[in-house]
Amino acid sequence: MKLSSWIWGRLQTVLMIGLLVLVTGCAGLQSNQDRVTGTVVFRERIALAPNSANLVVRLLDVSKADAPSTEIASITHPATNPPMVFILPYDAKQIDPRHRYVIEAKIVTKNGDLLFRNDQAYPVLTNDAPDDVEVMVKRAGPGSAAAARNGGSSDVERDVAAIEARLPDLRMIPGSYSAGDSKATFKAYVTTDGQPVYVEEHRDLGDYGKSDVKFYYRNGKLLRFVEDANRTNFGGASDGDALNFTLNLDFAMGRFAGGSKTVNGVPGTPDEHEVSGAMAQSKVALSRIEAALGEAAMAPVTGRQTFVCEDKSRFYATFEGRKGEAVIEFLGREPLVLNIKRTGSGYEYANEMYSIRGKGQEAIWTGPSGSTKCAVSAEITGLALAPGDFPVVDITELEKPENPEWTRFINELMPAINSCLAVSSGDLTSVLKAWPLNHGMVGVRTINSNGGRYDCLAPTDGLGEVHTELVEANTNRLPGEGNVRFTPASGAYPGGECFSHQRLEHNGIFIGWLSRNNCTS
């Protein structure tokens, strides 16, 4: 809704004054902002000759498992013996709170030969990840130098890091199989469309030992094969001796691109039989995933199920056929009760704002902010359910003079807050701060589930025109913004270890949550 330019100008003036106060009060902190810091270490007892190699550290956006990562920032400086400290500046405007970011580190010779690299993901910045990390790099195997000069190894490392960072958002399908005396269990991670991304297998080979195998896929093609085995070498000159075997093979568009292996700690070069064997195992793994997906598609959805969605949301759904309803439980939200609807095939449950419809173990979830594709997953982690076993505070207790936060006035600001929440953009909106203005108006700053922040101007009594505007700059922050968030009972309190929560009530009626950010306040 439109608002006179004079009133909106007054609000912008107030916001700018608040921003100036924030900048003035926090000028001493600017040197610590918009950078990732950390150390790079390796365990090998190797001394690097002075000026013989460079340390390369990069900040990567790895949000898409089926697409190359995007470089946000990088630095290169002479490598020393560990620990090597790095400070990596970045442009905060390129950081999307919905995305995932990792640090990649490698040590290369002056002519580009790869000496060390990290072989696991180190998340930073978003999703409660830190901005200071210790990165462990490991010595590169034979054949890595040429790959590094050609850029192939670096591309695979980025893609592998992207896959590992995305695993919590993917659908997981467990399974098992046996062959003779060997038994194996596996976990397959796929997109909601069923495209394979990552498979890990644990194989019990009976008298022959054990083996752990990992398959990484990009666009349905094998990207990396990793095997770590402890076997008894039956047959040959070393019959009965223990054999510790590692194999690491990289592929480009399904073709072998390079790799390394060790046998009892001795480096070697993979042979053609090991490469062809890895590709054959990958085909078998893909066939098992296809079979598991087929079985899942035919299985009816009953009881309590876990859904993961393309927009990274996740929820529990309990289908109660006898009652003709489904109960949906999101992170921190009060349960949603949806009533069954008649359909030609599949199922559909809905109320006036939300719906879930699907067939087998795939579904479309629809809410005020749009629709997203979801699928049943075998497990889910970190899903806190409403209302939460939190301390209770009555809204009148916040009015005490010793309360230094904006919530001291939340009771009288609540009509305006409710008006702003009613017209908020996006889903699951919380209030970062609200404050009184002149001429009977109230300013409210909100944040939605996608990290979008909005300023809202509403009358104190909540009646009349309401105006909202996107806060475009990440640096435009008000004093005390986000120290304490208010989330209405229909929303979802923020997750993560940084937040502590209280249930906000008024005369015994549940209003919502107050969430204090202990990492910034």
Short mmCIF file of C-alpha atoms in Angstrom, two decimals:
data_model
loop_
_atom_site.label_atom_id
_atom_site.label_comp_id
_atom_site.label_asym_id
_atom_site.label_seq_id
_atom_site.Cartn_x
_atom_site.Cartn_y
_atom_site.Cartn_z
CA MET A 1 0.00 0.00 0.00
CA LYS A 2 1.20 3.52 -0.74
CA LEU A 3 2.16 6.07 1.89
CA SER A 4 2.71 9.79 1.54
CA SER A 5 6.29 10.62 0.63
CA TRP A 6 6.50 12.99 3.63
CA ILE A 7 5.80 10.25 6.21
CA TRP A 8 8.06 7.73 4.51
CA GLY A 9 10.76 10.38 4.34
CA ARG A 10 10.44 10.82 8.11
CA LEU A 11 10.93 7.07 8.60
CA GLN A 12 13.98 7.05 6.34
CA THR A 13 15.45 9.93 8.34
CA VAL A 14 14.98 7.97 11.56
CA LEU A 15 16.56 4.89 9.99
CA MET A 16 19.55 6.87 8.73
CA ILE A 17 20.08 8.42 12.17
CA GLY A 18 19.99 4.94 13.69
CA LEU A 19 22.47 3.71 11.10
CA LEU A 20 24.85 6.61 11.81
CA VAL A 21 24.71 5.85 15.52
CA LEU A 22 25.48 2.21 14.80
CA VAL A 23 28.42 3.06 12.54
CA THR A 24 29.82 5.54 15.06
CA GLY A 25 29.45 3.18 18.00
CA CYS A 26 30.91 0.18 16.18
CA ALA A 27 33.67 1.82 14.16
CA GLY A 28 36.24 -0.12 16.11
CA LEU A 29 34.69 -3.38 14.93
CA GLN A 30 34.85 -2.68 11.21
CA SER A 31 38.24 -4.34 10.82
CA ASN A 32 36.71 -7.67 11.87
CA GLN A 33 33.83 -7.61 9.39
CA ASP A 34 33.49 -9.10 5.91
CA ARG A 35 36.37 -11.52 6.16
CA VAL A 36 37.00 -15.17 6.88
CA THR A 37 40.02 -16.01 9.00
CA GLY A 38 41.71 -19.23 9.95
CA THR A 39 44.75 -21.46 9.80
CA VAL A 40 45.90 -24.15 7.38
CA VAL A 41 47.76 -27.16 8.80
CA PHE A 42 49.04 -30.55 7.69
CA ARG A 43 50.22 -33.53 9.73
CA GLU A 44 52.91 -34.86 7.44
CA ARG A 45 56.43 -34.37 8.78
CA ILE A 46 57.57 -32.38 5.79
CA ALA A 47 59.40 -29.06 5.82
CA LEU A 48 58.58 -26.68 2.98
CA ALA A 49 61.60 -24.92 1.54
CA PRO A 50 61.38 -21.11 1.74
CA ASN A 51 59.66 -19.51 -1.27
CA SER A 52 59.08 -22.93 -2.86
CA ALA A 53 55.27 -23.02 -2.76
CA ASN A 54 52.15 -20.90 -2.46
CA LEU A 55 49.11 -21.22 -0.22
CA VAL A 56 45.84 -20.66 -2.11
CA VAL A 57 42.66 -20.12 -0.07
CA ARG A 58 39.27 -19.63 -1.70
CA LEU A 59 35.75 -18.88 -0.48
CA LEU A 60 33.26 -20.88 -2.56
CA ASP A 61 29.49 -20.88 -2.93
CA VAL A 62 28.58 -24.58 -3.01
CA SER A 63 24.80 -24.29 -2.77
CA LYS A 64 24.06 -26.40 -5.84
CA ALA A 65 25.17 -30.01 -5.70
CA ASP A 66 24.58 -30.56 -9.42
CA ALA A 67 26.43 -27.46 -10.65
CA PRO A 68 29.97 -26.09 -10.33
CA SER A 69 30.72 -24.00 -7.27
CA THR A 70 31.17 -20.24 -7.57
CA GLU A 71 34.27 -18.46 -6.31
CA ILE A 72 33.44 -15.51 -4.04
CA ALA A 73 36.98 -14.53 -3.04
CA SER A 74 40.53 -15.89 -3.03
CA ILE A 75 44.01 -15.08 -1.79
CA THR A 76 47.46 -16.42 -2.66
CA HIS A 77 50.62 -15.91 -0.63
CA PRO A 78 53.87 -17.82 0.03
CA ALA A 79 53.38 -21.05 1.96
CA THR A 80 55.26 -21.63 5.19
CA ASN A 81 55.42 -24.50 7.60
CA PRO A 82 52.18 -24.97 9.56
CA PRO A 83 50.21 -23.40 11.01
CA MET A 84 49.65 -20.92 8.17
CA VAL A 85 47.35 -18.04 9.10
CA PHE A 86 45.08 -16.52 6.46
CA ILE A 87 42.73 -13.53 6.32
CA LEU A 88 40.36 -13.71 3.36
CA PRO A 89 38.33 -10.52 2.67
CA TYR A 90 35.06 -10.86 0.75
CA ASP A 91 32.24 -8.68 -0.54
CA ALA A 92 29.30 -9.09 1.86
CA LYS A 93 26.89 -8.19 -0.95
CA GLN A 94 27.71 -11.53 -2.60
CA ILE A 95 26.68 -13.55 0.47
CA ASP A 96 23.16 -14.96 0.42
CA PRO A 97 22.05 -16.27 3.85
CA ARG A 98 20.14 -19.06 2.08
CA HIS A 99 23.31 -20.40 0.42
CA ARG A 100 26.13 -22.58 1.70
CA TYR A 101 29.77 -21.49 1.64
CA VAL A 102 33.00 -23.40 2.23
CA ILE A 103 36.72 -22.69 2.42
CA GLU A 104 39.04 -24.48 0.01
CA ALA A 105 42.78 -24.53 0.71
CA LYS A 106 45.67 -25.98 -1.25
CA ILE A 107 49.43 -25.68 -1.42
CA VAL A 108 50.99 -25.63 -4.89
CA THR A 109 54.51 -25.28 -6.21
CA LYS A 110 55.56 -22.18 -8.11
CA ASN A 111 54.75 -23.91 -11.42
CA GLY A 112 51.32 -25.05 -10.24
CA ASP A 113 51.99 -28.63 -9.11
CA LEU A 114 49.61 -29.65 -6.33
CA LEU A 115 51.30 -30.59 -3.04
CA PHE A 116 48.50 -30.46 -0.45
CA ARG A 117 44.74 -29.97 -0.49
CA ASN A 118 41.77 -30.33 1.85
CA ASP A 119 39.67 -33.44 1.31
CA GLN A 120 36.63 -32.45 3.38
CA ALA A 121 34.28 -29.48 3.43
CA TYR A 122 34.81 -26.57 5.85
CA PRO A 123 31.52 -24.60 5.96
CA VAL A 124 31.62 -20.90 6.87
CA LEU A 125 29.40 -17.82 7.27
CA THR A 126 25.83 -19.15 6.91
CA ASN A 127 23.65 -21.81 8.53
CA ASP A 128 25.32 -21.20 11.91
CA ALA A 129 28.78 -21.90 10.42
CA PRO A 130 31.76 -19.93 11.84
CA ASP A 131 33.87 -17.26 10.15
CA ASP A 132 37.11 -18.67 11.59
CA VAL A 133 38.22 -22.20 10.70
CA GLU A 134 41.17 -24.56 10.90
CA VAL A 135 41.63 -26.32 7.57
CA MET A 136 43.45 -29.64 7.44
CA VAL A 137 45.17 -30.30 4.11
CA LYS A 138 46.59 -33.65 3.07
CA ARG A 139 49.43 -34.54 0.76
CA ALA A 140 48.31 -35.04 -2.82
CA GLY A 141 48.92 -38.42 -4.40
CA PRO A 142 50.77 -39.24 -7.63
CA GLY A 143 49.12 -37.84 -10.73
CA SER A 144 47.70 -34.86 -8.89
CA ALA A 145 50.29 -32.41 -10.17
CA ALA A 146 49.29 -32.69 -13.81
CA ALA A 147 45.63 -32.54 -12.89
CA ALA A 148 46.22 -29.39 -10.86
CA ARG A 149 48.01 -27.68 -13.75
CA ASN A 150 45.11 -28.56 -16.05
CA GLY A 151 42.54 -27.39 -13.53
CA GLY A 152 40.79 -30.78 -13.35
CA SER A 153 41.60 -31.62 -9.75
CA SER A 154 40.50 -28.20 -8.54
CA ASP A 155 37.14 -28.58 -10.28
CA VAL A 156 36.57 -31.99 -8.71
CA GLU A 157 37.54 -30.69 -5.27
CA ARG A 158 35.03 -27.85 -5.57
CA ASP A 159 32.28 -30.21 -6.68
CA VAL A 160 33.03 -32.69 -3.90
CA ALA A 161 32.99 -29.87 -1.34
CA ALA A 162 29.65 -28.71 -2.75
CA ILE A 163 28.19 -32.20 -2.43
CA GLU A 164 29.37 -32.67 1.16
CA ALA A 165 27.99 -29.27 2.15
CA ARG A 166 24.59 -30.09 0.64
CA LEU A 167 24.09 -33.51 2.24
CA PRO A 168 21.86 -32.25 5.09
CA ASP A 169 19.42 -30.86 2.49
CA LEU A 170 19.18 -34.02 0.37
CA ARG A 171 16.83 -36.96 0.55
CA MET A 172 18.48 -40.01 2.12
CA ILE A 173 17.55 -43.58 1.23
CA PRO A 174 19.08 -46.43 3.27
CA GLY A 175 19.53 -49.99 2.09
CA SER A 176 21.48 -53.21 2.39
CA TYR A 177 22.52 -56.16 0.25
CA SER A 178 24.56 -59.34 0.52
CA ALA A 179 26.72 -61.44 -1.79
CA GLY A 180 27.99 -64.75 -0.46
CA ASP A 181 29.62 -64.17 2.91
CA SER A 182 29.78 -60.42 2.33
CA LYS A 183 27.18 -58.04 3.69
CA ALA A 184 26.86 -54.33 3.04
CA THR A 185 24.77 -51.38 4.16
CA PHE A 186 24.48 -48.14 2.23
CA LYS A 187 23.06 -44.64 2.38
CA ALA A 188 22.14 -42.99 -0.90
CA TYR A 189 21.61 -39.22 -1.04
CA VAL A 190 19.47 -38.01 -3.93
CA THR A 191 17.66 -34.85 -4.99
CA THR A 192 13.89 -34.63 -4.68
CA ASP A 193 13.83 -35.61 -8.37
CA GLY A 194 15.69 -38.82 -7.52
CA GLN A 195 19.01 -37.84 -9.12
CA PRO A 196 21.91 -39.53 -7.27
CA VAL A 197 24.42 -37.20 -5.63
CA TYR A 198 26.33 -39.28 -3.09
CA VAL A 199 26.45 -42.90 -1.89
CA GLU A 200 28.40 -44.36 0.99
CA GLU A 201 28.72 -48.09 1.58
CA HIS A 202 30.11 -50.08 4.48
CA ARG A 203 31.06 -53.59 3.39
CA ASP A 204 31.69 -56.46 5.78
CA LEU A 205 33.75 -58.89 3.71
CA GLY A 206 33.74 -61.67 6.29
CA ASP A 207 37.16 -63.30 6.58
CA TYR A 208 38.52 -60.87 3.99
CA GLY A 209 38.11 -57.79 6.18
CA LYS A 210 36.13 -54.58 5.76
CA SER A 211 35.83 -51.83 3.19
CA ASP A 212 34.25 -48.36 3.11
CA VAL A 213 33.38 -46.95 -0.30
CA LYS A 214 32.10 -43.52 -1.36
CA PHE A 215 30.63 -42.53 -4.73
CA TYR A 216 30.21 -38.86 -5.71
CA TYR A 217 28.05 -37.96 -8.71
CA ARG A 218 27.55 -34.88 -10.83
CA ASN A 219 24.67 -34.77 -13.30
CA GLY A 220 24.21 -38.51 -12.84
CA LYS A 221 27.82 -39.36 -13.79
CA LEU A 222 30.56 -40.64 -11.51
CA LEU A 223 32.72 -37.78 -10.24
CA ARG A 224 34.85 -39.44 -7.56
CA PHE A 225 35.33 -42.95 -6.20
CA VAL A 226 36.96 -43.44 -2.80
CA GLU A 227 37.74 -46.75 -1.10
CA ASP A 228 39.37 -47.29 2.28
CA ALA A 229 39.85 -50.99 3.03
CA ASN A 230 41.43 -53.18 5.68
CA ARG A 231 41.74 -56.66 4.27
CA THR A 232 43.48 -59.95 4.77
CA ASN A 233 45.43 -60.66 1.61
CA PHE A 234 44.44 -64.24 0.86
CA GLY A 235 46.50 -65.62 -1.99
CA GLY A 236 49.92 -64.61 -3.27
CA ALA A 237 53.23 -64.24 -1.48
CA SER A 238 51.69 -62.29 1.40
CA ASP A 239 48.89 -64.74 2.11
CA GLY A 240 47.30 -63.94 5.47
CA ASP A 241 49.05 -60.60 5.94
CA ALA A 242 47.07 -57.47 6.74
CA LEU A 243 46.56 -55.11 3.85
CA ASN A 244 45.57 -51.45 4.28
CA PHE A 245 44.42 -50.14 0.93
CA THR A 246 43.19 -46.70 -0.16
CA LEU A 247 42.04 -45.76 -3.63
CA ASN A 248 41.01 -42.28 -4.81
CA LEU A 249 39.84 -41.92 -8.43
CA ASP A 250 38.54 -38.76 -10.12
CA PHE A 251 36.39 -38.69 -13.25
CA ALA A 252 35.33 -36.05 -15.76
CA MET A 253 32.09 -36.68 -17.65
CA GLY A 254 32.32 -40.33 -16.63
CA ARG A 255 35.91 -40.77 -17.89
CA PHE A 256 38.93 -41.41 -15.67
CA ALA A 257 40.84 -38.16 -15.06
CA GLY A 258 43.44 -39.11 -12.43
CA GLY A 259 43.88 -40.54 -9.00
CA SER A 260 46.08 -42.14 -6.41
CA LYS A 261 46.35 -45.21 -4.21
CA THR A 262 48.34 -46.46 -1.25
CA VAL A 263 49.04 -50.02 -0.15
CA ASN A 264 50.20 -50.29 3.46
CA GLY A 265 51.24 -46.64 3.29
CA VAL A 266 53.25 -46.98 0.07
CA PRO A 267 52.03 -44.62 -2.71
CA GLY A 268 51.20 -46.08 -6.08
CA THR A 269 49.41 -45.42 -9.35
CA PRO A 270 45.95 -46.91 -9.99
CA ASP A 271 45.88 -49.53 -12.73
CA GLU A 272 43.24 -50.03 -15.41
CA HIS A 273 41.60 -52.90 -13.52
CA GLU A 274 41.01 -50.68 -10.47
CA VAL A 275 39.56 -47.93 -12.65
CA SER A 276 37.24 -50.28 -14.54
CA GLY A 277 36.27 -51.95 -11.26
CA ALA A 278 35.28 -48.61 -9.74
CA MET A 279 33.13 -47.77 -12.77
CA ALA A 280 31.45 -51.18 -12.62
CA GLN A 281 30.72 -50.75 -8.90
CA SER A 282 29.23 -47.33 -9.63
CA LYS A 283 26.81 -48.81 -12.17
CA VAL A 284 25.69 -51.41 -9.64
CA ALA A 285 25.23 -48.70 -6.99
CA LEU A 286 23.08 -46.66 -9.39
CA SER A 287 20.93 -49.69 -10.14
CA ARG A 288 20.35 -50.21 -6.41
CA ILE A 289 19.29 -46.57 -6.03
CA GLU A 290 16.89 -46.90 -8.96
CA ALA A 291 15.35 -50.02 -7.41
CA ALA A 292 15.04 -48.35 -3.99
CA LEU A 293 13.36 -45.30 -5.54
CA GLY A 294 10.95 -47.56 -7.40
CA GLU A 295 9.97 -49.34 -4.20
CA ALA A 296 9.56 -46.03 -2.40
CA ALA A 297 7.33 -44.63 -5.14
CA MET A 298 4.94 -47.56 -4.78
CA ALA A 299 4.85 -47.48 -0.99
CA PRO A 300 1.80 -45.73 0.51
CA VAL A 301 2.46 -42.76 2.75
CA THR A 302 1.12 -43.54 6.21
CA GLY A 303 1.98 -42.72 9.79
CA ARG A 304 4.73 -40.25 10.63
CA GLN A 305 7.07 -39.33 7.76
CA THR A 306 9.97 -36.94 7.25
CA PHE A 307 9.94 -34.70 4.17
CA VAL A 308 12.84 -32.73 2.70
CA CYS A 309 12.14 -30.08 0.06
CA GLU A 310 13.91 -28.32 -2.79
CA ASP A 311 13.74 -24.96 -0.98
CA LYS A 312 15.74 -26.56 1.91
CA SER A 313 12.73 -26.69 4.22
CA ARG A 314 11.98 -29.91 6.10
CA PHE A 315 9.09 -31.10 8.17
CA TYR A 316 7.34 -34.03 9.78
CA ALA A 317 3.97 -35.13 8.42
CA THR A 318 1.73 -37.49 10.38
CA PHE A 319 -1.03 -38.94 8.21
CA GLU A 320 -4.03 -39.97 10.29
CA GLY A 321 -6.31 -41.72 7.82
CA ARG A 322 -9.09 -42.52 10.28
CA LYS A 323 -9.41 -38.86 11.26
CA GLY A 324 -9.07 -37.71 7.67
CA GLU A 325 -6.28 -35.27 8.49
CA ALA A 326 -2.52 -34.72 8.32
CA VAL A 327 -0.53 -32.95 11.04
CA ILE A 328 2.45 -30.95 9.72
CA GLU A 329 5.30 -29.97 12.08
CA PHE A 330 7.96 -27.49 10.93
CA LEU A 331 10.99 -26.23 12.81
CA GLY A 332 9.68 -24.30 15.78
CA ARG A 333 6.15 -23.93 14.48
CA GLU A 334 2.86 -24.81 16.06
CA PRO A 335 1.51 -27.95 14.34
CA LEU A 336 -0.64 -27.36 11.26
CA VAL A 337 -3.72 -29.54 10.86
CA LEU A 338 -4.76 -30.18 7.25
CA ASN A 339 -7.98 -31.91 6.22
CA ILE A 340 -8.13 -34.63 3.60
CA LYS A 341 -9.42 -33.70 0.13
CA ARG A 342 -10.85 -35.91 -2.59
CA THR A 343 -8.46 -36.60 -5.46
CA GLY A 344 -8.51 -38.80 -8.53
CA SER A 345 -5.20 -40.38 -7.50
CA GLY A 346 -2.61 -39.87 -4.81
CA TYR A 347 -3.49 -37.77 -1.78
CA GLU A 348 -4.16 -34.17 -0.81
CA TYR A 349 -4.58 -32.45 2.56
CA ALA A 350 -5.23 -28.73 2.91
CA ASN A 351 -6.58 -25.87 4.98
CA GLU A 352 -7.22 -22.27 3.98
CA MET A 353 -3.48 -21.44 3.71
CA TYR A 354 -1.47 -24.64 3.28
CA SER A 355 -1.67 -27.89 1.34
CA ILE A 356 0.30 -31.04 0.67
CA ARG A 357 -0.53 -33.21 -2.32
CA GLY A 358 1.36 -36.07 -3.84
CA LYS A 359 1.63 -39.65 -4.90
CA GLY A 360 3.80 -42.29 -3.30
CA GLN A 361 6.66 -40.63 -1.44
CA GLU A 362 6.83 -37.44 -3.48
CA ALA A 363 4.71 -34.39 -2.77
CA ILE A 364 4.18 -30.69 -3.45
CA TRP A 365 4.03 -28.44 -0.39
CA THR A 366 2.21 -25.13 -0.87
CA GLY A 367 2.15 -22.18 1.53
CA PRO A 368 1.74 -18.39 1.40
CA SER A 369 5.18 -17.96 -0.18
CA GLY A 370 4.62 -20.49 -2.98
CA SER A 371 5.11 -24.18 -3.73
CA THR A 372 8.10 -26.49 -3.46
CA LYS A 373 8.73 -30.12 -4.35
CA CYS A 374 9.35 -32.49 -1.42
CA ALA A 375 10.08 -36.17 -0.87
CA VAL A 376 10.13 -38.62 2.02
CA SER A 377 13.58 -39.04 3.56
CA ALA A 378 14.82 -41.71 5.93
CA GLU A 379 16.13 -39.35 8.58
CA ILE A 380 16.21 -35.75 9.68
CA THR A 381 18.47 -33.95 12.14
CA GLY A 382 18.10 -30.87 14.25
CA LEU A 383 14.35 -30.46 13.82
CA ALA A 384 13.03 -28.73 16.93
CA LEU A 385 9.27 -28.81 17.24
CA ALA A 386 6.93 -26.23 18.72
CA PRO A 387 6.10 -25.04 21.24
CA GLY A 388 9.41 -25.95 22.87
CA ASP A 389 10.23 -26.53 26.50
CA PHE A 390 11.31 -22.94 27.14
CA PRO A 391 10.94 -20.56 30.11
CA VAL A 392 7.70 -18.57 30.11
CA VAL A 393 7.63 -14.76 30.36
CA ASP A 394 4.49 -12.63 30.54
CA ILE A 395 4.43 -9.63 28.25
CA THR A 396 3.90 -7.28 31.21
CA GLU A 397 7.21 -8.41 32.75
CA LEU A 398 9.06 -6.89 29.80
CA GLU A 399 7.87 -3.38 30.72
CA LYS A 400 10.28 -3.13 33.65
CA PRO A 401 12.75 -0.18 33.41
CA GLU A 402 15.76 -2.51 33.69
CA ASN A 403 14.88 -4.11 30.34
CA PRO A 404 17.31 -2.42 27.87
CA GLU A 405 15.86 -4.02 24.73
CA TRP A 406 13.17 -2.79 22.36
CA THR A 407 10.87 -5.48 23.77
CA ARG A 408 10.24 -3.21 26.78
CA PHE A 409 7.57 -1.52 24.64
CA ILE A 410 6.36 -4.59 22.75
CA ASN A 411 2.96 -4.60 24.46
CA GLU A 412 1.98 -1.13 23.23
CA LEU A 413 3.62 -1.76 19.83
CA MET A 414 1.90 -5.12 19.29
CA PRO A 415 -1.06 -3.80 17.19
CA ALA A 416 1.37 -2.22 14.72
CA ILE A 417 3.59 -5.33 14.77
CA ASN A 418 0.62 -7.55 13.94
CA SER A 419 -0.36 -5.26 11.06
CA CYS A 420 3.17 -5.47 9.63
CA LEU A 421 3.30 -9.25 10.03
CA ALA A 422 -0.02 -9.53 8.20
CA VAL A 423 1.45 -7.90 5.06
CA SER A 424 4.99 -9.30 5.39
CA SER A 425 6.76 -10.73 2.36
CA GLY A 426 7.82 -14.37 2.47
CA ASP A 427 7.02 -17.09 4.96
CA LEU A 428 7.85 -17.53 8.67
CA THR A 429 8.50 -13.86 9.45
CA SER A 430 10.06 -12.66 12.72
CA VAL A 431 10.47 -9.14 14.12
CA LEU A 432 14.06 -7.93 14.55
CA LYS A 433 13.10 -4.61 16.12
CA ALA A 434 10.12 -2.27 16.57
CA TRP A 435 10.20 1.34 17.73
CA PRO A 436 7.74 4.26 18.16
CA LEU A 437 7.84 7.24 15.78
CA ASN A 438 6.18 10.64 15.71
CA HIS A 439 2.65 11.27 14.44
CA GLY A 440 1.27 8.04 15.93
CA MET A 441 3.37 5.73 13.75
CA VAL A 442 5.55 2.70 14.50
CA GLY A 443 8.58 1.37 12.64
CA VAL A 444 9.01 -2.41 12.42
CA ARG A 445 11.93 -4.30 10.88
CA THR A 446 11.23 -7.94 9.98
CA ILE A 447 13.13 -10.92 8.56
CA ASN A 448 11.65 -13.91 6.71
CA SER A 449 12.79 -17.52 6.34
CA ASN A 450 14.88 -16.65 3.27
CA GLY A 451 16.82 -13.95 5.14
CA GLY A 452 14.99 -11.05 3.46
CA ARG A 453 14.69 -7.98 5.71
CA TYR A 454 11.90 -5.42 5.39
CA ASP A 455 11.05 -2.10 7.01
CA CYS A 456 7.40 -1.51 7.78
CA LEU A 457 5.57 1.66 8.83
CA ALA A 458 2.20 1.20 10.55
CA PRO A 459 -0.14 3.23 12.80
CA THR A 460 0.29 2.60 16.54
CA ASP A 461 -3.25 1.20 16.81
CA GLY A 462 -2.68 -1.11 13.83
CA LEU A 463 -5.50 0.51 11.86
CA GLY A 464 -5.02 2.29 8.57
CA GLU A 465 -2.45 2.09 5.80
CA VAL A 466 0.71 0.02 6.16
CA HIS A 467 3.80 0.50 4.01
CA THR A 468 6.70 -1.96 3.57
CA GLU A 469 10.03 -1.59 1.83
CA LEU A 470 12.92 -4.02 1.24
CA VAL A 471 16.13 -3.35 3.18
CA GLU A 472 18.59 -3.80 0.34
CA ALA A 473 21.99 -3.45 2.04
CA ASN A 474 23.29 -6.05 4.50
CA THR A 475 25.21 -3.26 6.24
CA ASN A 476 22.04 -1.23 6.93
CA ARG A 477 21.52 -2.41 10.48
CA LEU A 478 19.81 -0.58 13.31
CA PRO A 479 21.28 -0.35 16.82
CA GLY A 480 20.21 -3.46 18.74
CA GLU A 481 18.65 -5.04 15.65
CA GLY A 482 18.25 -8.77 16.11
CA ASN A 483 19.51 -8.87 19.69
CA VAL A 484 16.06 -10.20 20.57
CA ARG A 485 13.63 -11.48 17.94
CA PHE A 486 9.90 -11.80 18.34
CA THR A 487 8.25 -14.63 16.42
CA PRO A 488 4.46 -14.99 16.46
CA ALA A 489 2.90 -18.29 17.49
CA SER A 490 2.09 -19.04 13.84
CA GLY A 491 5.76 -18.72 12.85
CA ALA A 492 9.01 -20.54 13.58
CA TYR A 493 11.60 -19.48 16.13
CA PRO A 494 15.18 -19.36 14.75
CA GLY A 495 17.32 -22.46 15.14
CA GLY A 496 21.00 -22.81 15.97
CA GLU A 497 23.15 -22.79 19.08
CA CYS A 498 23.34 -18.99 19.17
CA PHE A 499 19.71 -18.54 20.20
CA SER A 500 18.05 -18.99 23.58
CA HIS A 501 14.25 -18.84 23.65
CA GLN A 502 11.37 -17.81 25.90
CA ARG A 503 7.67 -18.46 25.44
CA LEU A 504 5.88 -15.11 25.44
CA GLU A 505 2.41 -15.16 27.01
CA HIS A 506 -0.25 -12.68 28.08
CA ASN A 507 -2.59 -13.74 30.87
CA GLY A 508 -1.74 -17.37 30.13
CA ILE A 509 -2.33 -17.09 26.36
CA PHE A 510 0.61 -18.10 24.16
CA ILE A 511 1.64 -15.19 21.89
CA GLY A 512 4.93 -16.35 20.41
CA TRP A 513 8.65 -16.61 21.17
CA LEU A 514 11.38 -14.19 22.18
CA SER A 515 14.75 -15.40 20.89
CA ARG A 516 17.98 -13.81 22.15
CA ASN A 517 21.00 -13.99 19.86
CA ASN A 518 23.80 -14.76 22.31
CA CYS A 519 26.43 -14.67 19.56
CA THR A 520 25.93 -10.98 18.74
CA SER A 521 24.17 -9.38 21.68
#
